[in-house]
Structure formats: structure tokens, C-alpha cells
């Protein structure tokens, strides 16, 4: 039996609507610029092929868990996104087979230190430091395909303190779920447990301590989180893995 020098990290997971068992997460894969209006608001052409980045798996928090305002930024932005949960892995998945690999869907927030991300982008550096900070991926409970089917259209929105900031429709995705799965699986083998954050529509904006964020996609469980207080004031300890889960 393998022994370890210290306790291995806890399995990171997301809740599943109507099921006691949780969905164990392997990786968090994110698509950049996947709505034309958001690509334009970020100063980009809307016909670029999709590209990917990752958030560390342990950035995930359940809906309802507060999200500390992160260090190193004065521009914390919300990005509401459709999250695809992969239930069956595969490489070189054909577009017409892609939806068979989906276990379910959720609403997630790809929280972003926009100032750090944009500075990195200008210097041609990776986005990780702007995207991969602690607790930066609130994610609602998954809804199973067996309960809700597949989502190719439907309203997607985000409110801050009740005020609408992002409002679009899944039909506005430049690259839809089957295309994203097919393209991603050409570059790496997808595995059960992978989550894909599919990109955000226009209307991203800065939030501050105390703000309540509520993300909604028609037919799915909503996601919410309250921002703050600030992390890393040296007095505040990061939440434990158990505190990250609302259960
Ligand atoms: Mn995003």
C-alpha cells in the first residue's frame, strides 16, 4: 500500500440536484471569449477559434458559500457561465457524438482579477494569476442530462445586488457545447469528472466587498455568492476544504 508524507488533499466535488452523491471533479477547463459581444467588449475579433485555460480544481466552491475578496487586485470581475460536466471521457470525440459524454450542466462563475489578467495579456503572459486564485469558481449543483436534457438555448444572466449586469442567451455561444467538447478532446483526452466553463457573455463588471452575485440559467439551479471580506489580511485563514462545501 502506498504511503504518503502527509494527508493527500480532499477530493474536490460539486453537488448534484436530486442525488445524495457528489460529482468528483478532475479538472476545471475554461473557454476564453465564447460570446461575440463579450469578445468585442474585451477588444477582440469574434471569429477566433476557441482557446482554453484552466483553473485549479480547488478553486471550486458550492453555491451559497461566501467568496473572499482576493488579494493583489482592485478589479474583481464576475463572469457567469454554463458549466458542462463530463461523465464519460474520450479523445478525438466527434461533434455528433459529443453530447453523449455529458453528465450534466450547472451555472458557474469564472471570477477574474481583471487588472492582472489584462496586464498579463498585454505582455503575452499566461492568464493563470488573473484566473486561478483561491475560491474563484463558485458552482451551483449540477443538473443531470437525464433530468434536464441538453442546453443549446435559454436565458443566462447575472445580477449584482439584484441589478442585472449580464443578460444573454446560450444560443449566442460562438462555439456550442458539442463543438467545444470535440475541439478540446483533440488537444487532450477528456476524462470523467472534467468540468468545462464555456465562456461568458457581455456585461462583465467589477464587484466589491459585500456584493451579492446571483447567476441564473433557465432550467438549472442558480448560483450565488457574497463577496468578502478580504482574504489574506494575514489574520484571516483560508477556509478549509470542508468549509468550502455547503454540506
Ligand atoms: Mn470566463
Tab-separated table of C-alpha atoms and ligand atoms in Angstrom:
chain	number	residue	atom	x	y	z
A	1	UNK	CA	0.000	0.000	0.000
A	2	UNK	CA	1.272	3.450	-0.916
A	3	UNK	CA	2.029	5.708	1.988
A	4	UNK	CA	2.216	9.492	1.826
A	5	UNK	CA	4.323	12.014	3.672
A	6	UNK	CA	1.204	13.955	4.630
A	7	UNK	CA	-2.515	13.567	4.080
A	8	UNK	CA	-3.418	13.871	0.379
A	9	UNK	CA	-5.811	16.722	-0.407
A	10	UNK	CA	-9.525	16.048	-0.129
A	11	UNK	CA	-11.437	15.151	-3.280
A	12	UNK	CA	-12.995	18.292	-4.721
A	13	UNK	CA	-16.603	17.832	-5.791
A	14	UNK	CA	-19.796	19.601	-6.780
A	15	UNK	CA	-23.348	18.839	-5.676
A	16	UNK	CA	-25.846	17.131	-7.984
A	17	UNK	CA	-29.517	18.099	-7.900
A	18	UNK	CA	-31.698	15.256	-6.651
A	19	UNK	CA	-28.798	12.949	-5.804
A	20	UNK	CA	-27.010	12.440	-2.492
A	21	UNK	CA	-23.680	11.579	-4.124
A	22	UNK	CA	-21.448	14.431	-5.263
A	23	UNK	CA	-19.685	14.703	-8.631
A	24	UNK	CA	-15.914	14.316	-8.100
A	25	UNK	CA	-14.042	16.926	-10.127
A	26	UNK	CA	-10.887	16.124	-12.033
A	27	UNK	CA	-10.101	19.373	-13.881
A	28	UNK	CA	-11.672	22.764	-14.474
A	29	UNK	CA	-11.258	23.659	-18.141
A	30	UNK	CA	-12.335	27.137	-19.276
A	31	UNK	CA	-13.087	28.505	-22.725
A	32	UNK	CA	-11.998	32.078	-23.460
A	33	UNK	CA	-14.121	34.545	-25.460
A	34	UNK	CA	-17.087	32.451	-26.485
A	35	UNK	CA	-19.794	35.103	-26.870
A	36	UNK	CA	-19.340	37.645	-29.670
A	37	UNK	CA	-20.493	40.609	-27.561
A	38	UNK	CA	-18.038	39.784	-24.749
A	39	UNK	CA	-15.175	39.222	-27.221
A	40	UNK	CA	-15.874	42.681	-28.615
A	41	UNK	CA	-16.100	44.344	-25.183
A	42	UNK	CA	-12.651	42.891	-24.438
A	43	UNK	CA	-11.320	44.353	-27.701
A	44	UNK	CA	-11.124	41.182	-29.761
A	45	UNK	CA	-12.435	39.910	-33.050
A	46	UNK	CA	-15.347	37.479	-32.675
A	47	UNK	CA	-14.192	34.928	-35.232
A	48	UNK	CA	-11.177	33.498	-33.472
A	49	UNK	CA	-11.131	29.758	-32.861
A	50	UNK	CA	-11.810	28.799	-29.225
A	51	UNK	CA	-8.927	28.608	-26.800
A	52	UNK	CA	-8.660	27.110	-23.350
A	53	UNK	CA	-7.212	27.862	-19.968
A	54	UNK	CA	-7.546	26.117	-16.618
A	55	UNK	CA	-8.474	26.999	-13.100
A	56	UNK	CA	-7.108	24.830	-10.293
A	57	UNK	CA	-9.751	22.301	-9.253
A	58	UNK	CA	-9.710	23.547	-5.669
A	59	UNK	CA	-10.948	26.981	-6.780
A	60	UNK	CA	-14.456	25.466	-6.779
A	61	UNK	CA	-16.929	26.442	-4.059
A	62	UNK	CA	-20.577	25.498	-3.696
A	63	UNK	CA	-23.333	27.992	-4.286
A	64	UNK	CA	-24.084	29.940	-1.124
A	65	UNK	CA	-20.520	29.805	0.190
A	66	UNK	CA	-19.035	33.317	0.573
A	67	UNK	CA	-16.099	34.212	-1.664
A	68	UNK	CA	-13.385	36.321	-0.032
A	69	UNK	CA	-12.292	39.399	-1.997
A	70	UNK	CA	-8.949	38.142	-3.341
A	71	UNK	CA	-5.548	39.733	-2.813
A	72	UNK	CA	-3.496	41.585	-5.482
A	73	UNK	CA	-6.449	43.150	-7.295
A	74	UNK	CA	-8.671	46.200	-7.316
A	75	UNK	CA	-10.766	44.858	-10.206
A	76	UNK	CA	-12.570	41.641	-9.284
A	77	UNK	CA	-14.956	40.795	-12.147
A	78	UNK	CA	-17.841	38.337	-12.436
A	79	UNK	CA	-18.266	36.049	-15.452
A	80	UNK	CA	-21.413	33.893	-15.434
A	81	UNK	CA	-21.013	30.710	-17.480
A	82	UNK	CA	-22.687	27.483	-18.498
A	83	UNK	CA	-20.680	24.625	-16.972
A	84	UNK	CA	-20.579	21.252	-18.736
A	85	UNK	CA	-19.816	18.183	-16.596
A	86	UNK	CA	-18.113	15.359	-18.471
A	87	UNK	CA	-19.369	11.929	-17.404
A	88	UNK	CA	-17.584	9.783	-19.977
A	89	UNK	CA	-14.089	10.578	-21.183
A	90	UNK	CA	-12.604	10.315	-24.636
A	91	UNK	CA	-10.096	11.679	-27.138
A	92	UNK	CA	-10.866	12.889	-30.656
A	93	UNK	CA	-14.577	12.912	-29.900
A	94	UNK	CA	-16.712	13.572	-32.975
A	95	UNK	CA	-19.044	16.547	-32.732
A	96	UNK	CA	-22.072	14.342	-33.394
A	97	UNK	CA	-21.106	12.037	-30.502
A	98	UNK	CA	-20.060	14.792	-28.107
A	99	UNK	CA	-23.265	15.183	-26.118
A	100	UNK	CA	-23.153	11.510	-25.120
A	101	UNK	CA	-20.128	12.421	-22.987
A	102	UNK	CA	-22.053	14.974	-20.910
A	103	UNK	CA	-23.289	14.024	-17.436
A	104	UNK	CA	-24.955	17.318	-16.635
A	105	UNK	CA	-24.924	21.099	-16.605
A	106	UNK	CA	-24.536	23.822	-13.995
A	107	UNK	CA	-24.234	27.569	-13.603
A	108	UNK	CA	-20.753	28.695	-12.609
A	109	UNK	CA	-18.868	31.931	-12.025
A	110	UNK	CA	-15.390	32.356	-13.519
A	111	UNK	CA	-14.315	35.091	-11.123
A	112	UNK	CA	-11.418	37.087	-12.540
A	113	UNK	CA	-8.789	39.522	-11.300
A	114	UNK	CA	-9.281	41.611	-14.437
A	115	UNK	CA	-6.397	44.006	-13.848
A	116	UNK	CA	-3.945	41.113	-13.533
A	117	UNK	CA	-5.434	39.245	-16.484
A	118	UNK	CA	-5.256	42.267	-18.810
A	119	UNK	CA	-1.695	43.113	-17.792
A	120	UNK	CA	-0.694	39.504	-18.487
A	121	UNK	CA	-2.489	39.547	-21.824
A	122	UNK	CA	-0.652	42.692	-22.908
A	123	UNK	CA	2.686	41.141	-22.032
A	124	UNK	CA	1.858	37.827	-23.691
A	125	UNK	CA	1.976	36.058	-20.332
A	126	UNK	CA	-0.332	33.283	-19.068
A	127	UNK	CA	-3.695	34.191	-17.537
A	128	UNK	CA	-3.320	31.910	-14.519
A	129	UNK	CA	-2.609	34.625	-11.968
A	130	UNK	CA	-5.713	36.534	-13.018
A	131	UNK	CA	-7.946	33.471	-13.136
A	132	UNK	CA	-6.676	30.822	-10.743
A	133	UNK	CA	-6.859	32.467	-7.324
A	134	UNK	CA	-8.384	30.775	-4.265
A	135	UNK	CA	-12.145	30.141	-4.270
A	136	UNK	CA	-12.563	31.823	-7.666
A	137	UNK	CA	-15.047	29.320	-9.121
A	138	UNK	CA	-18.449	29.287	-7.386
A	139	UNK	CA	-20.520	26.499	-8.971
A	140	UNK	CA	-24.154	25.547	-8.405
A	141	UNK	CA	-25.407	21.976	-8.123
A	142	UNK	CA	-25.266	20.050	-11.386
A	143	UNK	CA	-28.479	19.080	-13.131
A	144	UNK	CA	-28.314	15.693	-14.798
A	145	UNK	CA	-28.924	15.333	-18.529
A	146	UNK	CA	-31.414	12.630	-17.579
A	147	UNK	CA	-33.428	15.347	-15.782
A	148	UNK	CA	-32.975	18.453	-17.961
A	149	UNK	CA	-31.782	17.234	-21.358
A	150	UNK	CA	-29.186	19.247	-23.294
A	151	UNK	CA	-28.969	23.026	-23.349
A	152	UNK	CA	-28.433	24.860	-26.635
A	153	UNK	CA	-30.615	27.872	-25.867
A	154	UNK	CA	-32.091	29.617	-22.858
A	155	UNK	CA	-31.530	32.774	-20.851
A	156	UNK	CA	-28.252	33.263	-18.979
A	157	UNK	CA	-27.910	36.186	-16.602
A	158	UNK	CA	-26.045	37.611	-13.662
A	159	UNK	CA	-27.296	40.119	-11.106
A	160	UNK	CA	-25.273	42.053	-8.548
A	161	UNK	CA	-27.361	43.113	-5.535
A	162	UNK	CA	-30.449	42.469	-7.649
A	163	UNK	CA	-29.284	44.638	-10.560
A	164	UNK	CA	-28.894	42.977	-13.957
A	165	UNK	CA	-25.305	43.115	-15.228
A	166	UNK	CA	-25.106	40.250	-17.728
A	167	UNK	CA	-28.052	39.051	-19.794
A	168	UNK	CA	-27.809	36.891	-22.878
A	169	UNK	CA	-28.880	33.549	-24.306
A	170	UNK	CA	-26.991	30.269	-24.665
A	171	UNK	CA	-27.843	30.384	-28.374
A	172	UNK	CA	-25.330	33.260	-28.598
A	173	UNK	CA	-22.397	30.964	-27.833
A	174	UNK	CA	-19.910	31.208	-30.716
A	175	UNK	CA	-18.840	27.594	-30.135
A	176	UNK	CA	-21.608	25.373	-28.796
A	177	UNK	CA	-21.191	22.509	-26.353
A	178	UNK	CA	-20.663	19.747	-28.988
A	179	UNK	CA	-18.019	21.819	-30.779
A	180	UNK	CA	-16.219	22.697	-27.545
A	181	UNK	CA	-16.069	19.050	-26.473
A	182	UNK	CA	-14.894	17.930	-29.925
A	183	UNK	CA	-12.215	20.618	-30.162
A	184	UNK	CA	-10.961	20.201	-26.576
A	185	UNK	CA	-10.746	16.427	-26.973
A	186	UNK	CA	-8.441	16.838	-29.962
A	187	UNK	CA	-5.898	18.527	-27.713
A	188	UNK	CA	-6.172	16.271	-24.689
A	189	UNK	CA	-8.139	13.262	-23.543
A	190	UNK	CA	-11.196	14.377	-21.628
A	191	UNK	CA	-11.984	12.336	-18.527
A	192	UNK	CA	-14.999	11.740	-16.331
A	193	UNK	CA	-15.016	14.485	-13.727
A	194	UNK	CA	-13.824	17.257	-16.024
A	195	UNK	CA	-15.830	20.474	-15.853
A	196	UNK	CA	-15.850	22.862	-18.803
A	197	UNK	CA	-16.691	26.524	-18.170
A	198	UNK	CA	-17.928	27.575	-21.594
A	199	UNK	CA	-17.295	31.339	-21.563
A	200	UNK	CA	-19.248	34.433	-20.566
A	201	UNK	CA	-21.496	36.930	-22.351
A	202	UNK	CA	-21.016	40.717	-22.302
A	203	UNK	CA	-21.592	42.833	-19.231
A	204	UNK	CA	-18.689	41.740	-17.037
A	205	UNK	CA	-18.041	44.313	-14.331
A	206	UNK	CA	-16.274	44.903	-11.052
A	207	UNK	CA	-17.724	43.904	-7.697
A	208	UNK	CA	-16.830	44.977	-4.177
A	209	UNK	CA	-16.927	43.557	-0.680
A	210	UNK	CA	-20.462	42.856	0.465
A	211	UNK	CA	-21.924	42.440	-3.037
A	212	UNK	CA	-24.319	39.536	-3.656
A	213	UNK	CA	-23.830	37.772	-7.001
A	214	UNK	CA	-26.608	35.657	-8.473
A	215	UNK	CA	-26.139	33.712	-11.712
A	216	UNK	CA	-29.084	32.104	-13.484
A	217	UNK	CA	-29.517	29.829	-16.500
A	218	UNK	CA	-33.038	28.794	-17.447
A	219	UNK	CA	-33.791	25.297	-16.161
A	220	UNK	CA	-30.724	24.989	-13.891
A	221	UNK	CA	-30.048	25.582	-10.208
A	222	UNK	CA	-28.916	29.202	-9.705
A	223	UNK	CA	-25.516	30.036	-8.250
A	224	UNK	CA	-24.950	32.725	-5.664
A	225	UNK	CA	-22.112	34.024	-3.556
A	226	UNK	CA	-21.430	37.036	-1.397
A	227	UNK	CA	-18.072	38.772	-1.834
A	228	UNK	CA	-15.733	39.410	1.041
A	229	UNK	CA	-14.300	40.113	3.454
A	230	UNK	CA	-10.792	40.331	2.009
A	231	UNK	CA	-8.646	37.227	2.006
A	232	UNK	CA	-5.048	37.237	3.225
A	233	UNK	CA	-5.040	40.056	5.641
A	234	UNK	CA	-2.731	37.578	7.411
A	235	UNK	CA	-5.308	37.332	10.204
A	236	UNK	CA	-7.861	35.538	8.024
A	237	UNK	CA	-7.128	31.896	7.352
A	238	UNK	CA	-8.258	30.433	4.033
A	239	UNK	CA	-11.319	28.216	4.518
A	240	UNK	CA	-10.677	24.525	4.937
A	241	UNK	CA	-11.798	22.097	2.262
A	242	UNK	CA	-14.761	21.215	4.433
A	243	UNK	CA	-15.834	24.815	4.846
A	244	UNK	CA	-15.812	25.170	1.066
A	245	UNK	CA	-18.667	22.757	0.772
A	246	UNK	CA	-22.043	23.905	1.966
A	247	UNK	CA	-22.879	20.367	3.005
B	1	LIG	MN1	-14.589	33.021	-18.361
